[in-house]
PDB file of C-alpha atoms in Angstrom:
ATOM      1  CA  UNK G   3     117.484  77.102 279.402  1.00 52.00           C
ATOM      2  CA  UNK G   4     116.762  78.890 282.667  1.00 57.00           C
ATOM      3  CA  UNK G   5     114.544  81.932 282.934  1.00 69.00           C
ATOM      4  CA  UNK G   6     116.103  85.142 281.643  1.00 71.00           C
ATOM      5  CA  UNK G   7     117.833  87.259 284.299  1.00 87.00           C
ATOM      6  CA  UNK G   8     116.631  90.784 285.022  1.00 90.00           C
ATOM      7  CA  UNK G   9     119.539  92.232 283.015  1.00 92.00           C
ATOM      8  CA  UNK G  10     118.757  89.955 280.044  1.00 90.00           C
ATOM      9  CA  UNK G  11     115.075  90.916 280.153  1.00 92.00           C
ATOM     10  CA  UNK G  12     116.025  94.611 280.141  1.00 95.00           C
ATOM     11  CA  UNK G  13     118.374  94.072 277.181  1.00 97.00           C
ATOM     12  CA  UNK G  14     115.720  92.056 275.328  1.00 96.00           C
ATOM     13  CA  UNK G  15     113.123  94.792 275.906  1.00 96.00           C
ATOM     14  CA  UNK G  16     115.582  97.330 274.467  1.00 97.00           C
ATOM     15  CA  UNK G  17     116.069  95.191 271.334  1.00 98.00           C
ATOM     16  CA  UNK G  18     112.304  94.791 271.034  1.00 98.00           C
ATOM     17  CA  UNK G  19     111.729  98.562 271.343  1.00 98.00           C
ATOM     18  CA  UNK G  20     114.372  99.221 268.664  1.00 98.00           C
ATOM     19  CA  UNK G  21     112.747  96.555 266.488  1.00 98.00           C
ATOM     20  CA  UNK G  22     109.354  98.227 266.880  1.00 98.00           C
ATOM     21  CA  UNK G  23     110.821 101.599 265.838  1.00 98.00           C
ATOM     22  CA  UNK G  24     112.515 100.071 262.796  1.00 98.00           C
ATOM     23  CA  UNK G  25     109.306  98.219 261.896  1.00 97.00           C
ATOM     24  CA  UNK G  26     107.466 101.549 261.952  1.00 97.00           C
ATOM     25  CA  UNK G  27     110.087 102.872 259.524  1.00 98.00           C
ATOM     26  CA  UNK G  28     109.506  99.824 257.263  1.00 97.00           C
ATOM     27  CA  UNK G  29     113.083  98.620 257.803  1.00 97.00           C
ATOM     28  CA  UNK G  30     111.942  95.022 257.908  1.00 97.00           C
ATOM     29  CA  UNK G  31     115.314  93.214 257.926  1.00 97.00           C
ATOM     30  CA  UNK G  32     116.807  95.442 260.609  1.00 98.00           C
ATOM     31  CA  UNK G  33     113.673  95.068 262.719  1.00 98.00           C
ATOM     32  CA  UNK G  34     113.758  91.257 262.323  1.00 98.00           C
ATOM     33  CA  UNK G  35     117.421  91.237 263.407  1.00 98.00           C
ATOM     34  CA  UNK G  36     116.522  93.176 266.588  1.00 98.00           C
ATOM     35  CA  UNK G  37     113.685  90.764 267.370  1.00 98.00           C
ATOM     36  CA  UNK G  38     116.102  87.848 266.812  1.00 98.00           C
ATOM     37  CA  UNK G  39     118.546  89.349 269.335  1.00 98.00           C
ATOM     38  CA  UNK G  40     115.680  89.760 271.798  1.00 98.00           C
ATOM     39  CA  UNK G  41     114.591  86.122 271.214  1.00 97.00           C
ATOM     40  CA  UNK G  42     118.111  84.881 272.058  1.00 96.00           C
ATOM     41  CA  UNK G  43     117.763  86.560 275.459  1.00 95.00           C
ATOM     42  CA  UNK G  44     114.054  85.828 276.030  1.00 95.00           C
ATOM     43  CA  UNK G  45     113.107  82.725 274.006  1.00 95.00           C
ATOM     44  CA  UNK G  46     109.815  82.217 275.879  1.00 95.00           C
ATOM     45  CA  UNK G  47     108.354  85.609 274.872  1.00 96.00           C
ATOM     46  CA  UNK G  48     105.559  84.914 272.370  1.00 98.00           C
ATOM     47  CA  UNK G  49     105.230  88.545 271.221  1.00 98.00           C
ATOM     48  CA  UNK G  50     108.781  88.557 269.844  1.00 98.00           C
ATOM     49  CA  UNK G  51     107.986  85.660 267.493  1.00 98.00           C
ATOM     50  CA  UNK G  52     104.793  87.379 266.335  1.00 98.00           C
ATOM     51  CA  UNK G  53     106.710  90.593 265.650  1.00 98.00           C
ATOM     52  CA  UNK G  54     109.448  88.803 263.717  1.00 98.00           C
ATOM     53  CA  UNK G  55     106.772  86.900 261.776  1.00 98.00           C
ATOM     54  CA  UNK G  56     105.278  90.259 260.772  1.00 97.00           C
ATOM     55  CA  UNK G  57     108.682  91.246 259.331  1.00 98.00           C
ATOM     56  CA  UNK G  58     109.140  87.961 257.469  1.00 98.00           C
ATOM     57  CA  UNK G  59     105.622  88.301 256.023  1.00 97.00           C
ATOM     58  CA  UNK G  60     106.486  91.544 254.224  1.00 96.00           C
ATOM     59  CA  UNK G  61     106.649  91.180 250.434  1.00 92.00           C
ATOM     60  CA  UNK G  62     110.082  92.853 250.408  1.00 92.00           C
ATOM     61  CA  UNK G  63     111.522  90.184 252.750  1.00 91.00           C
ATOM     62  CA  UNK G  64     109.681  87.264 251.090  1.00 92.00           C
ATOM     63  CA  UNK G  65     110.421  84.863 253.958  1.00 97.00           C
ATOM     64  CA  UNK G  66     106.910  83.465 254.278  1.00 98.00           C
ATOM     65  CA  UNK G  67     107.854  79.924 255.478  1.00 98.00           C
ATOM     66  CA  UNK G  68     109.835  81.477 258.347  1.00 98.00           C
ATOM     67  CA  UNK G  69     106.887  83.764 259.132  1.00 98.00           C
ATOM     68  CA  UNK G  70     104.754  80.628 259.489  1.00 98.00           C
ATOM     69  CA  UNK G  71     107.323  78.881 261.705  1.00 98.00           C
ATOM     70  CA  UNK G  72     107.482  81.899 264.017  1.00 98.00           C
ATOM     71  CA  UNK G  73     103.697  82.214 264.160  1.00 98.00           C
ATOM     72  CA  UNK G  74     103.300  78.508 265.012  1.00 98.00           C
ATOM     73  CA  UNK G  75     105.859  78.914 267.797  1.00 98.00           C
ATOM     74  CA  UNK G  76     104.041  82.007 269.064  1.00 98.00           C
ATOM     75  CA  UNK G  77     100.773  80.027 269.341  1.00 98.00           C
ATOM     76  CA  UNK G  78     102.567  77.155 271.102  1.00 98.00           C
ATOM     77  CA  UNK G  79     103.855  79.620 273.706  1.00 98.00           C
ATOM     78  CA  UNK G  80     100.562  81.529 274.078  1.00 98.00           C
ATOM     79  CA  UNK G  81      97.584  79.530 272.733  1.00 98.00           C
ATOM     80  CA  UNK G  82      95.015  82.060 273.997  1.00 98.00           C
ATOM     81  CA  UNK G  83      96.712  85.132 272.434  1.00 98.00           C
ATOM     82  CA  UNK G  84      94.577  85.791 269.365  1.00 98.00           C
ATOM     83  CA  UNK G  85      97.119  87.909 267.460  1.00 98.00           C
ATOM     84  CA  UNK G  86      99.276  84.815 267.024  1.00 98.00           C
ATOM     85  CA  UNK G  87      96.491  83.243 264.971  1.00 98.00           C
ATOM     86  CA  UNK G  88      96.304  86.353 262.783  1.00 98.00           C
ATOM     87  CA  UNK G  89     100.057  86.088 262.108  1.00 98.00           C
ATOM     88  CA  UNK G  90      99.772  82.375 261.285  1.00 98.00           C
ATOM     89  CA  UNK G  91      96.783  82.931 258.976  1.00 98.00           C
ATOM     90  CA  UNK G  92      98.640  85.760 257.213  1.00 98.00           C
ATOM     91  CA  UNK G  93     101.656  83.516 256.566  1.00 98.00           C
ATOM     92  CA  UNK G  94      99.439  80.668 255.327  1.00 98.00           C
ATOM     93  CA  UNK G  95      97.613  83.087 253.024  1.00 98.00           C
ATOM     94  CA  UNK G  96     100.932  84.323 251.600  1.00 97.00           C
ATOM     95  CA  UNK G  97     101.983  80.701 251.047  1.00 98.00           C
ATOM     96  CA  UNK G  98      98.622  80.169 249.272  1.00 98.00           C
ATOM     97  CA  UNK G  99      97.536  77.619 251.898  1.00 98.00           C
ATOM     98  CA  UNK G 100      94.046  79.081 251.865  1.00 98.00           C
ATOM     99  CA  UNK G 101      92.180  76.236 253.594  1.00 98.00           C
ATOM    100  CA  UNK G 102      94.784  76.197 256.386  1.00 98.00           C
ATOM    101  CA  UNK G 103      94.521  79.974 256.726  1.00 98.00           C
ATOM    102  CA  UNK G 104      90.741  79.752 257.076  1.00 98.00           C
ATOM    103  CA  UNK G 105      91.070  77.070 259.772  1.00 98.00           C
ATOM    104  CA  UNK G 106      93.545  79.253 261.651  1.00 98.00           C
ATOM    105  CA  UNK G 107      91.202  82.246 261.448  1.00 98.00           C
ATOM    106  CA  UNK G 108      88.330  80.166 262.835  1.00 98.00           C
ATOM    107  CA  UNK G 109      90.540  78.936 265.713  1.00 98.00           C
ATOM    108  CA  UNK G 110      91.368  82.565 266.517  1.00 98.00           C
ATOM    109  CA  UNK G 111      87.731  83.611 266.276  1.00 97.00           C
ATOM    110  CA  UNK G 112      86.849  80.921 268.818  1.00 96.00           C
ATOM    111  CA  UNK G 113      89.000  82.915 271.269  1.00 97.00           C
ATOM    112  CA  UNK G 114      87.910  86.410 270.167  1.00 96.00           C
ATOM    113  CA  UNK G 115      84.961  86.444 267.712  1.00 93.00           C
ATOM    114  CA  UNK G 116      85.252  90.166 266.975  1.00 92.00           C
ATOM    115  CA  UNK G 117      89.003  90.342 266.285  1.00 96.00           C
ATOM    116  CA  UNK G 118      89.300  92.657 263.264  1.00 95.00           C
ATOM    117  CA  UNK G 119      92.550  91.240 261.823  1.00 96.00           C
ATOM    118  CA  UNK G 120      90.937  87.809 261.459  1.00 97.00           C
ATOM    119  CA  UNK G 121      87.861  89.260 259.749  1.00 97.00           C
ATOM    120  CA  UNK G 122      90.141  91.090 257.292  1.00 97.00           C
ATOM    121  CA  UNK G 123      92.221  87.976 256.688  1.00 98.00           C
ATOM    122  CA  UNK G 124      89.123  85.899 255.881  1.00 98.00           C
ATOM    123  CA  UNK G 125      88.072  88.523 253.339  1.00 98.00           C
ATOM    124  CA  UNK G 126      91.547  88.432 251.749  1.00 98.00           C
ATOM    125  CA  UNK G 127      91.031  84.683 251.311  1.00 98.00           C
ATOM    126  CA  UNK G 128      87.691  85.264 249.580  1.00 97.00           C
ATOM    127  CA  UNK G 129      89.256  87.945 247.403  1.00 97.00           C
ATOM    128  CA  UNK G 130      91.876  85.372 246.380  1.00 97.00           C
ATOM    129  CA  UNK G 131      88.994  83.151 245.198  1.00 94.00           C
ATOM    130  CA  UNK G 132      88.755  80.891 248.249  1.00 96.00           C
ATOM    131  CA  UNK G 133      85.217  79.949 249.273  1.00 96.00           C
ATOM    132  CA  UNK G 134      85.013  80.246 253.047  1.00 97.00           C
ATOM    133  CA  UNK G 135      82.594  78.077 255.040  1.00 97.00           C
ATOM    134  CA  UNK G 136      79.155  79.643 254.598  1.00 96.00           C
ATOM    135  CA  UNK G 137      77.734  78.312 257.878  1.00 96.00           C
ATOM    136  CA  UNK G 138      80.677  79.706 259.851  1.00 95.00           C
ATOM    137  CA  UNK G 139      80.320  83.013 258.002  1.00 96.00           C
ATOM    138  CA  UNK G 140      76.629  83.196 258.908  1.00 96.00           C
ATOM    139  CA  UNK G 141      77.381  82.463 262.564  1.00 94.00           C
ATOM    140  CA  UNK G 142      80.057  85.164 262.806  1.00 93.00           C
ATOM    141  CA  UNK G 143      78.257  87.854 260.737  1.00 96.00           C
ATOM    142  CA  UNK G 144      77.677  91.307 262.248  1.00 96.00           C
ATOM    143  CA  UNK G 145      74.752  92.492 260.149  1.00 97.00           C
ATOM    144  CA  UNK G 146      74.357  95.893 261.858  1.00 97.00           C
ATOM    145  CA  UNK G 147      77.997  96.876 261.318  1.00 98.00           C
ATOM    146  CA  UNK G 148      77.807  95.558 257.731  1.00 98.00           C
ATOM    147  CA  UNK G 149      74.695  97.622 256.966  1.00 98.00           C
ATOM    148  CA  UNK G 150      76.429 100.790 258.230  1.00 98.00           C
ATOM    149  CA  UNK G 151      79.416 100.230 255.938  1.00 98.00           C
ATOM    150  CA  UNK G 152      77.129  99.431 252.990  1.00 98.00           C
ATOM    151  CA  UNK G 153      75.158 102.636 253.543  1.00 98.00           C
ATOM    152  CA  UNK G 154      78.360 104.713 253.536  1.00 98.00           C
ATOM    153  CA  UNK G 155      79.524 102.782 250.460  1.00 98.00           C
ATOM    154  CA  UNK G 156      76.302 103.602 248.611  1.00 98.00           C
ATOM    155  CA  UNK G 157      76.800 107.316 249.351  1.00 98.00           C
ATOM    156  CA  UNK G 158      80.382 107.177 248.048  1.00 98.00           C
ATOM    157  CA  UNK G 159      79.198 105.292 244.939  1.00 98.00           C
ATOM    158  CA  UNK G 160      76.510 107.912 244.223  1.00 98.00           C
ATOM    159  CA  UNK G 161      79.225 110.581 244.466  1.00 98.00           C
ATOM    160  CA  UNK G 162      81.392 108.597 241.978  1.00 97.00           C
ATOM    161  CA  UNK G 163      84.060 108.012 244.652  1.00 98.00           C
ATOM    162  CA  UNK G 164      84.847 104.512 243.420  1.00 97.00           C
ATOM    163  CA  UNK G 165      87.933 103.816 245.578  1.00 98.00           C
ATOM    164  CA  UNK G 166      86.132 104.878 248.732  1.00 98.00           C
ATOM    165  CA  UNK G 167      83.073 102.830 247.775  1.00 98.00           C
ATOM    166  CA  UNK G 168      85.234  99.719 247.205  1.00 98.00           C
ATOM    167  CA  UNK G 169      86.846 100.085 250.652  1.00 98.00           C
ATOM    168  CA  UNK G 170      83.457 100.529 252.342  1.00 98.00           C
ATOM    169  CA  UNK G 171      81.816  97.615 250.518  1.00 98.00           C
ATOM    170  CA  UNK G 172      84.897  95.517 251.424  1.00 98.00           C
ATOM    171  CA  UNK G 173      84.354  96.495 255.068  1.00 98.00           C
ATOM    172  CA  UNK G 174      80.727  95.407 254.763  1.00 98.00           C
ATOM    173  CA  UNK G 175      81.873  92.057 253.365  1.00 98.00           C
ATOM    174  CA  UNK G 176      84.299  91.577 256.264  1.00 98.00           C
ATOM    175  CA  UNK G 177      81.353  91.940 258.648  1.00 98.00           C
ATOM    176  CA  UNK G 178      78.955  89.835 256.575  1.00 98.00           C
ATOM    177  CA  UNK G 179      80.215  87.972 253.486  1.00 98.00           C
ATOM    178  CA  UNK G 180      76.907  86.095 253.169  1.00 97.00           C
ATOM    179  CA  UNK G 181      74.949  89.100 251.811  1.00 97.00           C
ATOM    180  CA  UNK G 182      74.847  88.912 248.005  1.00 96.00           C
ATOM    181  CA  UNK G 183      74.062  92.651 247.712  1.00 96.00           C
ATOM    182  CA  UNK G 184      77.457  93.642 249.139  1.00 97.00           C
ATOM    183  CA  UNK G 185      79.226  91.526 246.505  1.00 97.00           C
ATOM    184  CA  UNK G 186      77.025  93.034 243.786  1.00 96.00           C
ATOM    185  CA  UNK G 187      77.689  96.586 244.972  1.00 97.00           C
ATOM    186  CA  UNK G 188      81.441  96.125 245.149  1.00 97.00           C
ATOM    187  CA  UNK G 189      81.357  94.490 241.715  1.00 96.00           C
ATOM    188  CA  UNK G 190      79.647  97.594 240.324  1.00 96.00           C
ATOM    189  CA  UNK G 191      82.243  99.906 241.912  1.00 97.00           C
ATOM    190  CA  UNK G 192      85.108  97.771 240.580  1.00 97.00           C
ATOM    191  CA  UNK G 193      83.546  97.814 237.100  1.00 95.00           C
ATOM    192  CA  UNK G 194      83.380 101.625 237.224  1.00 96.00           C
ATOM    193  CA  UNK G 195      87.155 101.558 237.808  1.00 95.00           C
ATOM    194  CA  UNK G 196      87.467  99.123 234.868  1.00 95.00           C
ATOM    195  CA  UNK G 197      88.870  96.490 237.231  1.00 95.00           C
ATOM    196  CA  UNK G 198      86.932  93.844 235.365  1.00 94.00           C
ATOM    197  CA  UNK G 199      88.639  90.689 236.721  1.00 95.00           C
ATOM    198  CA  UNK G 200      87.796  91.566 240.324  1.00 96.00           C
ATOM    199  CA  UNK G 201      84.347  92.812 239.297  1.00 95.00           C
ATOM    200  CA  UNK G 202      83.689  89.410 237.694  1.00 94.00           C
ATOM    201  CA  UNK G 203      84.961  87.565 240.781  1.00 95.00           C
ATOM    202  CA  UNK G 204      82.527  89.540 242.976  1.00 96.00           C
ATOM    203  CA  UNK G 205      79.649  88.965 240.549  1.00 94.00           C
ATOM    204  CA  UNK G 206      80.325  85.214 240.675  1.00 94.00           C
ATOM    205  CA  UNK G 207      80.210  85.251 244.482  1.00 94.00           C
ATOM    206  CA  UNK G 208      76.933  87.184 244.279  1.00 94.00           C
ATOM    207  CA  UNK G 209      75.309  84.671 241.914  1.00 93.00           C
ATOM    208  CA  UNK G 210      76.508  81.699 243.995  1.00 94.00           C
ATOM    209  CA  UNK G 211      74.930  83.216 247.104  1.00 94.00           C
ATOM    210  CA  UNK G 212      71.694  84.196 245.334  1.00 91.00           C
ATOM    211  CA  UNK G 213      71.193  82.165 242.139  1.00 90.00           C
ATOM    212  CA  UNK G 214      67.650  83.496 241.630  1.00 88.00           C
ATOM    213  CA  UNK G 215      68.636  87.194 241.775  1.00 77.00           C
ATOM    214  CA  UNK G 216      68.522  88.653 238.253  1.00 73.00           C
ATOM    215  CA  UNK G 217      70.716  91.647 239.083  1.00 73.00           C
ATOM    216  CA  UNK G 218      73.598  89.292 239.860  1.00 63.00           C
ATOM    217  CA  UNK G 219      73.552  88.035 236.289  1.00 66.00           C
ATOM    218  CA  UNK G 220      73.532  91.624 235.017  1.00 71.00           C
ATOM    219  CA  UNK G 221      76.787  92.125 236.936  1.00 70.00           C
ATOM    220  CA  UNK G 222      78.212  88.944 235.386  1.00 70.00           C
ATOM    221  CA  UNK G 223      77.420  90.280 231.934  1.00 68.00           C
ATOM    222  CA  UNK G 224      79.350  93.537 232.431  1.00 60.00           C
TER     223      UNK G 224
END
């Protein structure tokens, strides 16, 4: 089809703005419908597909295959727009295509190495039990940022603020998943909350990264 006319663009922008408002109100279906109306008028706009993908990826909508289709289309339209890769990786994660999701994250990181959504998505994959590529993780690690989060996590742990400690140790892992101590520390915080399955998962990661570290085996024995 031909390029959208000025009037169509204006109408599409109105639908998009309404969609954004509804998305903020967690009215996922209504927001998706607005983005769909905008797409009819402006089918070449990559952001609209990313926004609709974000709706489809909500647990309440449970339309993960369509989220993936939209995200793929978004990347086709704008291959250098990193958020599209985050949407695609999210959909692949929800569809339990963990290896695909990791590949998508790495492709996005090649465009913007520091993009936070991709770092978070990679950690969600690890938390689902997926082993991400250790060499890639080492190359993309931000050890200074990780150490800051760990330090704040240790303070929270000492104050028995388990939830806060878990969040901070998770942040540290997003920045550097190759440090066995972060896995050990989060395992300890999870164990304090009696979340033993996740504590065991973290202890296993710790021991894999540092097989000769006795403390890791203490965590496994919890």
